[in-house]
Amino acid sequence: MAPPDNDVLWAREVHYAHGGSPALLGVTLGVRQGEIIAVTGPRGCGKTTLLRCLSGQLVPDSGEVWFNSIPVHTLPPTSRERLRRDRFGWVGDTPQLVDELTAWENAALPLLLAGGGHRAAKRTALEWLERLDVGECARKRPGALVQAQRQRVAIARALAHQPDVLFADEPTAPLHQADRAQVLRTLTSASRSHRITVVLASHDPEVATLADRTLTLVDGRAPAGAPSEAACSLSV
Ligand SMILES: Nc1ncnc2c1ncn2[C@@H]1O[C@H](COP(=O)(O)OP(=O)(O)OP(=O)(O)O)[C@@H](O)[C@H]1O
């Protein structure tokens, strides 16, 4: 079945089990370009597994995942790898930076891997570090930064190549309470100004207030009795 024309990301009846243990039991979801969607629900309900299926890190056991007109679920591993590198951004709950590189080099990495010029990549990386309030850390290596600074650098790296879709899985988990709202606001406003679609997973209900829509998962599916799409409700 082909996806609806107006959805940048579309998943239909996605099932996934980790080593025989079911994590997703038929999730259907459409995300429009530039939209920010929050995936919420209690721990273990399948948020991370859903984001990994949508971003091509995992292949669903059954069901479909489309990015624009690309059937992600049928792509060979090298094509999924390229798609993730060129078109998607990923922020996880712990910053995975390259220890040998400085903050700006880390943030510039996706641009350099995509074949961008060194000077332009550096300028863009520095702009994003400034936007995320870690401009003064640009020349420091990750080991000289605190966890909250490292996570801001990881977010800058995920946004610097202006991906079509940013997947953020509990992106505020390593931050102190005081930093959380500010980093989330920066992430969502930068995404809105650059028309980057965001799929944001969190068990923190506050995250939903910054999103256009919310998909609530319970035990790998939408709440009993409701079709998955109906579980998406307007939250603003
Ligand atoms: N690698 C794995 N091997 C086995 N089971 C897994 C694996 N990853 C996740 N699971 C299980 O799959 C289910 C869904 O996990 P998932 O991490 O997707 O949920 P989540 O909503 O993101 O949880 P959390 O909020 O704790 O991050 C859980 O029961 C979890 O224990």
mmCIF file of C-alpha atoms and ligand atoms in Angstrom:
data_model
loop_
_atom_site.group_PDB
_atom_site.id
_atom_site.type_symbol
_atom_site.label_atom_id
_atom_site.label_comp_id
_atom_site.label_asym_id
_atom_site.label_seq_id
_atom_site.Cartn_x
_atom_site.Cartn_y
_atom_site.Cartn_z
ATOM 1 C CA MET A 1 0.000 0.000 0.000
ATOM 2 C CA ALA A 2 1.389 3.472 -0.918
ATOM 3 C CA PRO A 3 1.584 6.146 1.816
ATOM 4 C CA PRO A 4 -0.623 9.261 1.784
ATOM 5 C CA ASP A 5 0.983 12.075 -0.280
ATOM 6 C CA ASN A 6 1.039 14.615 2.553
ATOM 7 C CA ASP A 7 2.939 12.466 5.083
ATOM 8 C CA VAL A 8 6.735 12.700 5.220
ATOM 9 C CA LEU A 9 6.830 9.659 7.496
ATOM 10 C CA TRP A 10 4.226 6.937 7.518
ATOM 11 C CA ALA A 11 4.025 3.647 9.357
ATOM 12 C CA ARG A 12 1.293 1.030 9.019
ATOM 13 C CA GLU A 13 0.595 -1.844 11.398
ATOM 14 C CA VAL A 14 4.200 -2.062 12.616
ATOM 15 C CA HIS A 15 4.986 -5.153 14.693
ATOM 16 C CA TYR A 16 8.360 -5.788 16.302
ATOM 17 C CA ALA A 17 9.567 -8.334 18.870
ATOM 18 C CA HIS A 18 12.961 -8.303 20.604
ATOM 19 C CA GLY A 19 14.105 -11.940 20.568
ATOM 20 C CA GLY A 20 10.527 -13.204 20.631
ATOM 21 C CA SER A 21 9.368 -10.682 23.240
ATOM 22 C CA PRO A 22 6.784 -8.337 21.631
ATOM 23 C CA ALA A 23 7.534 -4.591 21.827
ATOM 24 C CA LEU A 24 5.225 -3.185 19.103
ATOM 25 C CA LEU A 25 1.859 -4.743 18.321
ATOM 26 C CA GLY A 26 0.550 -2.917 15.264
ATOM 27 C CA VAL A 27 1.330 0.797 15.386
ATOM 28 C CA THR A 28 0.013 3.052 12.624
ATOM 29 C CA LEU A 29 1.204 6.647 12.371
ATOM 30 C CA GLY A 30 1.477 9.449 9.820
ATOM 31 C CA VAL A 31 3.664 12.527 10.316
ATOM 32 C CA ARG A 32 3.454 15.599 8.104
ATOM 33 C CA GLN A 33 6.445 17.677 7.040
ATOM 34 C CA GLY A 34 7.538 20.140 9.712
ATOM 35 C CA GLU A 35 5.305 18.551 12.306
ATOM 36 C CA ILE A 36 6.520 17.830 15.852
ATOM 37 C CA ILE A 37 4.989 14.668 17.237
ATOM 38 C CA ALA A 38 5.470 13.447 20.794
ATOM 39 C CA VAL A 39 5.476 9.704 21.453
ATOM 40 C CA THR A 40 4.620 9.236 25.104
ATOM 41 C CA GLY A 41 3.756 6.405 27.441
ATOM 42 C CA PRO A 42 5.131 4.561 30.456
ATOM 43 C CA ARG A 43 8.559 2.926 30.571
ATOM 44 C CA GLY A 44 8.796 -0.127 28.360
ATOM 45 C CA CYS A 45 5.713 0.712 26.247
ATOM 46 C CA GLY A 46 7.725 0.633 23.011
ATOM 47 C CA LYS A 47 8.724 4.269 22.370
ATOM 48 C CA THR A 48 12.387 3.540 21.590
ATOM 49 C CA THR A 49 11.508 0.507 19.473
ATOM 50 C CA LEU A 50 9.062 2.609 17.450
ATOM 51 C CA LEU A 51 11.642 5.354 16.812
ATOM 52 C CA ARG A 52 14.227 2.739 15.808
ATOM 53 C CA CYS A 53 11.753 1.160 13.358
ATOM 54 C CA LEU A 54 10.753 4.550 11.908
ATOM 55 C CA SER A 55 14.403 5.594 11.462
ATOM 56 C CA GLY A 56 15.445 2.354 9.772
ATOM 57 C CA GLN A 57 17.655 1.112 12.619
ATOM 58 C CA LEU A 58 15.317 -1.867 13.052
ATOM 59 C CA VAL A 59 13.287 -3.618 10.366
ATOM 60 C CA PRO A 60 9.727 -4.392 11.529
ATOM 61 C CA ASP A 61 8.719 -8.052 11.708
ATOM 62 C CA SER A 62 5.622 -7.011 9.777
ATOM 63 C CA GLY A 63 4.046 -3.758 8.662
ATOM 64 C CA GLU A 64 5.444 -0.897 6.616
ATOM 65 C CA VAL A 65 7.542 2.234 7.188
ATOM 66 C CA TRP A 66 7.737 4.867 4.456
ATOM 67 C CA PHE A 67 9.839 8.035 4.286
ATOM 68 C CA ASN A 68 8.308 10.143 1.511
ATOM 69 C CA SER A 69 8.060 7.633 -1.326
ATOM 70 C CA ILE A 70 10.838 5.384 0.023
ATOM 71 C CA PRO A 71 9.779 2.029 1.543
ATOM 72 C CA VAL A 72 12.259 2.009 4.445
ATOM 73 C CA HIS A 73 11.171 -1.502 5.565
ATOM 74 C CA THR A 74 12.332 -3.063 2.280
ATOM 75 C CA LEU A 75 15.650 -1.200 1.866
ATOM 76 C CA PRO A 76 18.919 -3.140 2.102
ATOM 77 C CA PRO A 77 21.134 -2.247 5.107
ATOM 78 C CA THR A 78 23.502 0.024 3.127
ATOM 79 C CA SER A 79 20.611 2.114 1.781
ATOM 80 C CA ARG A 80 19.058 2.403 5.231
ATOM 81 C CA GLU A 81 22.458 3.460 6.583
ATOM 82 C CA ARG A 82 22.736 6.157 3.904
ATOM 83 C CA LEU A 83 19.184 7.357 4.563
ATOM 84 C CA ARG A 84 19.918 7.656 8.278
ATOM 85 C CA ARG A 85 23.164 9.502 7.638
ATOM 86 C CA ASP A 86 21.881 11.922 4.988
ATOM 87 C CA ARG A 87 18.216 12.541 5.776
ATOM 88 C CA PHE A 88 17.684 11.739 9.443
ATOM 89 C CA GLY A 89 19.105 13.023 12.716
ATOM 90 C CA TRP A 90 19.158 11.068 15.980
ATOM 91 C CA VAL A 91 19.474 12.259 19.565
ATOM 92 C CA GLY A 92 19.463 9.559 22.229
ATOM 93 C CA ASP A 93 19.302 9.685 26.004
ATOM 94 C CA THR A 94 23.109 9.648 26.317
ATOM 95 C CA PRO A 95 25.366 11.762 24.099
ATOM 96 C CA GLN A 96 27.505 9.554 21.860
ATOM 97 C CA LEU A 97 30.352 11.846 20.838
ATOM 98 C CA VAL A 98 33.750 11.014 19.340
ATOM 99 C CA ASP A 99 36.188 11.533 22.224
ATOM 100 C CA GLU A 100 39.145 12.434 19.968
ATOM 101 C CA LEU A 101 37.282 15.291 18.239
ATOM 102 C CA THR A 102 36.448 18.749 19.606
ATOM 103 C CA ALA A 103 32.848 19.842 20.107
ATOM 104 C CA TRP A 104 32.715 21.709 16.794
ATOM 105 C CA GLU A 105 34.313 18.803 14.947
ATOM 106 C CA ASN A 106 31.702 16.478 16.436
ATOM 107 C CA ALA A 107 28.890 18.821 15.403
ATOM 108 C CA ALA A 108 30.370 19.178 11.899
ATOM 109 C CA LEU A 109 30.824 15.431 11.384
ATOM 110 C CA PRO A 110 27.566 14.759 9.429
ATOM 111 C CA LEU A 111 28.339 17.725 7.137
ATOM 112 C CA LEU A 112 31.888 16.505 6.493
ATOM 113 C CA LEU A 113 30.698 12.922 5.905
ATOM 114 C CA ALA A 114 28.195 14.275 3.379
ATOM 115 C CA GLY A 115 31.116 15.798 1.464
ATOM 116 C CA GLY A 116 30.691 19.402 2.618
ATOM 117 C CA GLY A 117 33.654 21.793 2.637
ATOM 118 C CA HIS A 118 35.660 22.095 5.861
ATOM 119 C CA ARG A 119 35.209 25.859 6.240
ATOM 120 C CA ALA A 120 31.438 25.847 5.654
ATOM 121 C CA ALA A 121 30.995 22.821 7.926
ATOM 122 C CA LYS A 122 32.890 24.572 10.718
ATOM 123 C CA ARG A 123 30.839 27.756 10.347
ATOM 124 C CA THR A 124 27.541 25.842 10.460
ATOM 125 C CA ALA A 125 28.661 23.718 13.421
ATOM 126 C CA LEU A 126 29.706 26.840 15.368
ATOM 127 C CA GLU A 127 26.328 28.492 14.645
ATOM 128 C CA TRP A 128 24.459 25.472 16.027
ATOM 129 C CA LEU A 129 26.682 25.275 19.107
ATOM 130 C CA GLU A 130 25.958 28.967 19.769
ATOM 131 C CA ARG A 131 22.229 28.379 19.321
ATOM 132 C CA LEU A 132 22.415 25.587 21.898
ATOM 133 C CA ASP A 133 24.378 27.760 24.362
ATOM 134 C CA VAL A 134 27.628 25.776 24.113
ATOM 135 C CA GLY A 135 29.504 28.078 21.730
ATOM 136 C CA GLU A 136 32.227 28.552 24.349
ATOM 137 C CA CYS A 137 32.830 24.768 24.367
ATOM 138 C CA ALA A 138 33.557 24.580 20.622
ATOM 139 C CA ARG A 139 37.265 23.824 21.000
ATOM 140 C CA LYS A 140 36.967 21.453 23.939
ATOM 141 C CA ARG A 141 36.904 17.686 23.677
ATOM 142 C CA PRO A 142 33.935 15.754 25.171
ATOM 143 C CA GLY A 143 36.026 14.656 28.159
ATOM 144 C CA ALA A 144 36.332 18.315 29.256
ATOM 145 C CA LEU A 145 32.562 18.887 29.140
ATOM 146 C CA VAL A 146 29.838 18.068 31.634
ATOM 147 C CA GLN A 147 27.069 15.711 30.559
ATOM 148 C CA ALA A 148 24.557 18.517 29.879
ATOM 149 C CA GLN A 149 27.076 20.255 27.571
ATOM 150 C CA ARG A 150 27.806 16.976 25.780
ATOM 151 C CA GLN A 151 24.086 16.451 25.160
ATOM 152 C CA ARG A 152 23.778 19.967 23.713
ATOM 153 C CA VAL A 153 26.688 19.188 21.366
ATOM 154 C CA ALA A 154 24.940 15.945 20.360
ATOM 155 C CA ILE A 155 21.762 17.905 19.585
ATOM 156 C CA ALA A 156 23.790 20.431 17.538
ATOM 157 C CA ARG A 157 25.307 17.538 15.580
ATOM 158 C CA ALA A 158 21.856 16.050 14.924
ATOM 159 C CA LEU A 159 20.530 19.373 13.581
ATOM 160 C CA ALA A 160 23.610 20.791 11.803
ATOM 161 C CA HIS A 161 23.049 18.957 8.513
ATOM 162 C CA GLN A 162 19.369 20.011 8.591
ATOM 163 C CA PRO A 163 17.880 16.537 8.439
ATOM 164 C CA ASP A 164 14.385 15.996 7.047
ATOM 165 C CA VAL A 165 13.429 14.160 10.229
ATOM 166 C CA LEU A 166 14.956 14.423 13.697
ATOM 167 C CA PHE A 167 14.348 11.468 16.000
ATOM 168 C CA ALA A 168 14.851 12.390 19.645
ATOM 169 C CA ASP A 169 14.615 9.597 22.204
ATOM 170 C CA GLU A 170 14.397 11.012 25.737
ATOM 171 C CA PRO A 171 16.735 13.864 24.700
ATOM 172 C CA THR A 172 16.480 15.633 28.051
ATOM 173 C CA ALA A 173 17.245 12.541 30.148
ATOM 174 C CA PRO A 174 20.869 13.553 30.942
ATOM 175 C CA LEU A 175 19.942 17.166 31.755
ATOM 176 C CA HIS A 176 19.130 18.806 35.052
ATOM 177 C CA GLN A 177 15.542 19.925 35.523
ATOM 178 C CA ALA A 178 16.523 23.581 35.007
ATOM 179 C CA ASP A 179 18.095 22.830 31.606
ATOM 180 C CA ARG A 180 15.352 20.580 30.270
ATOM 181 C CA ALA A 181 12.726 23.114 29.241
ATOM 182 C CA GLN A 182 15.307 25.423 27.674
ATOM 183 C CA VAL A 183 16.956 22.680 25.614
ATOM 184 C CA LEU A 184 13.576 21.336 24.501
ATOM 185 C CA ARG A 185 12.417 24.800 23.491
ATOM 186 C CA THR A 186 15.649 25.371 21.549
ATOM 187 C CA LEU A 187 15.296 22.010 19.824
ATOM 188 C CA THR A 188 11.662 22.543 18.865
ATOM 189 C CA SER A 189 12.020 26.184 17.800
ATOM 190 C CA ALA A 190 15.110 25.384 15.681
ATOM 191 C CA SER A 191 13.193 22.524 14.100
ATOM 192 C CA ARG A 192 10.223 24.755 13.369
ATOM 193 C CA SER A 193 12.330 27.534 11.841
ATOM 194 C CA HIS A 194 14.111 25.010 9.579
ATOM 195 C CA ARG A 195 10.963 22.943 8.828
ATOM 196 C CA ILE A 196 12.556 19.840 10.322
ATOM 197 C CA THR A 197 10.043 17.143 11.231
ATOM 198 C CA VAL A 198 10.548 15.870 14.792
ATOM 199 C CA VAL A 199 9.537 12.578 16.391
ATOM 200 C CA LEU A 200 10.158 13.055 20.099
ATOM 201 C CA ALA A 201 9.861 10.146 22.543
ATOM 202 C CA SER A 202 9.548 10.803 26.244
ATOM 203 C CA HIS A 203 7.769 9.506 29.303
ATOM 204 C CA ASP A 204 7.679 13.127 30.521
ATOM 205 C CA PRO A 205 4.133 14.417 29.838
ATOM 206 C CA GLU A 206 5.505 18.005 29.655
ATOM 207 C CA VAL A 207 7.183 17.181 26.353
ATOM 208 C CA ALA A 208 3.756 16.824 24.785
ATOM 209 C CA THR A 209 3.006 20.502 25.443
ATOM 210 C CA LEU A 210 5.688 21.494 22.910
ATOM 211 C CA ALA A 211 4.460 19.095 20.226
ATOM 212 C CA ASP A 212 1.756 19.489 17.604
ATOM 213 C CA ARG A 213 0.355 16.048 18.329
ATOM 214 C CA THR A 214 0.814 13.212 20.778
ATOM 215 C CA LEU A 215 0.833 9.478 20.172
ATOM 216 C CA THR A 216 0.394 7.582 23.420
ATOM 217 C CA LEU A 217 1.598 3.992 23.507
ATOM 218 C CA VAL A 218 0.551 1.410 26.062
ATOM 219 C CA ASP A 219 2.228 -1.997 25.897
ATOM 220 C CA GLY A 220 3.277 -1.543 22.282
ATOM 221 C CA ARG A 221 -0.037 -0.383 20.932
ATOM 222 C CA ALA A 222 -2.541 2.450 21.028
ATOM 223 C CA PRO A 223 -4.973 2.324 23.967
ATOM 224 C CA ALA A 224 -7.392 -0.615 23.759
ATOM 225 C CA GLY A 225 -10.451 -0.044 21.617
ATOM 226 C CA ALA A 226 -8.972 2.880 19.684
ATOM 227 C CA PRO A 227 -7.350 2.625 16.275
ATOM 228 C CA SER A 228 -3.711 3.785 16.412
ATOM 229 C CA GLU A 229 -4.378 6.945 14.439
ATOM 230 C CA ALA A 230 -7.135 7.958 16.849
ATOM 231 C CA ALA A 231 -4.564 7.799 19.652
ATOM 232 C CA CYS A 232 -2.937 10.873 18.094
ATOM 233 C CA SER A 233 -4.673 13.818 19.681
ATOM 234 C CA LEU A 234 -4.144 17.525 19.306
ATOM 235 C CA SER A 235 -2.191 18.696 22.294
ATOM 236 C CA VAL A 236 -2.119 22.404 21.529
HETATM 237 N N1 LIG B 1 17.317 -5.182 23.079
HETATM 238 C C1 LIG B 1 16.240 -5.667 23.695
HETATM 239 N N2 LIG B 1 16.149 -6.990 24.003
HETATM 240 C C2 LIG B 1 15.061 -7.495 24.621
HETATM 241 N N3 LIG B 1 13.985 -6.752 24.958
HETATM 242 C C3 LIG B 1 14.015 -5.448 24.698
HETATM 243 C C4 LIG B 1 15.139 -4.833 24.038
HETATM 244 N N4 LIG B 1 14.879 -3.512 23.888
HETATM 245 C C5 LIG B 1 13.658 -3.322 24.432
HETATM 246 N N5 LIG B 1 13.145 -4.471 24.909
HETATM 247 C C6 LIG B 1 11.820 -4.649 25.536
HETATM 248 O O1 LIG B 1 10.841 -4.189 24.615
HETATM 249 C C7 LIG B 1 9.825 -3.445 25.289
HETATM 250 C C8 LIG B 1 9.775 -2.034 24.704
HETATM 251 O O2 LIG B 1 11.016 -1.370 25.036
HETATM 252 P P1 LIG B 1 11.344 0.114 24.568
HETATM 253 O O3 LIG B 1 12.727 0.419 24.994
HETATM 254 O O4 LIG B 1 10.988 0.257 23.135
HETATM 255 O O5 LIG B 1 10.278 0.931 25.453
HETATM 256 P P2 LIG B 1 10.347 2.469 25.909
HETATM 257 O O6 LIG B 1 8.941 2.923 25.980
HETATM 258 O O7 LIG B 1 11.270 3.220 25.048
HETATM 259 O O8 LIG B 1 10.964 2.334 27.367
HETATM 260 P P3 LIG B 1 11.822 3.431 28.203
HETATM 261 O O9 LIG B 1 10.891 4.574 28.496
HETATM 262 O O10 LIG B 1 12.236 2.693 29.428
HETATM 263 O O11 LIG B 1 12.981 3.831 27.348
HETATM 264 C C9 LIG B 1 10.168 -3.490 26.765
HETATM 265 O O12 LIG B 1 9.447 -4.552 27.344
HETATM 266 C C10 LIG B 1 11.655 -3.771 26.774
HETATM 267 O O13 LIG B 1 12.028 -4.472 27.948
#
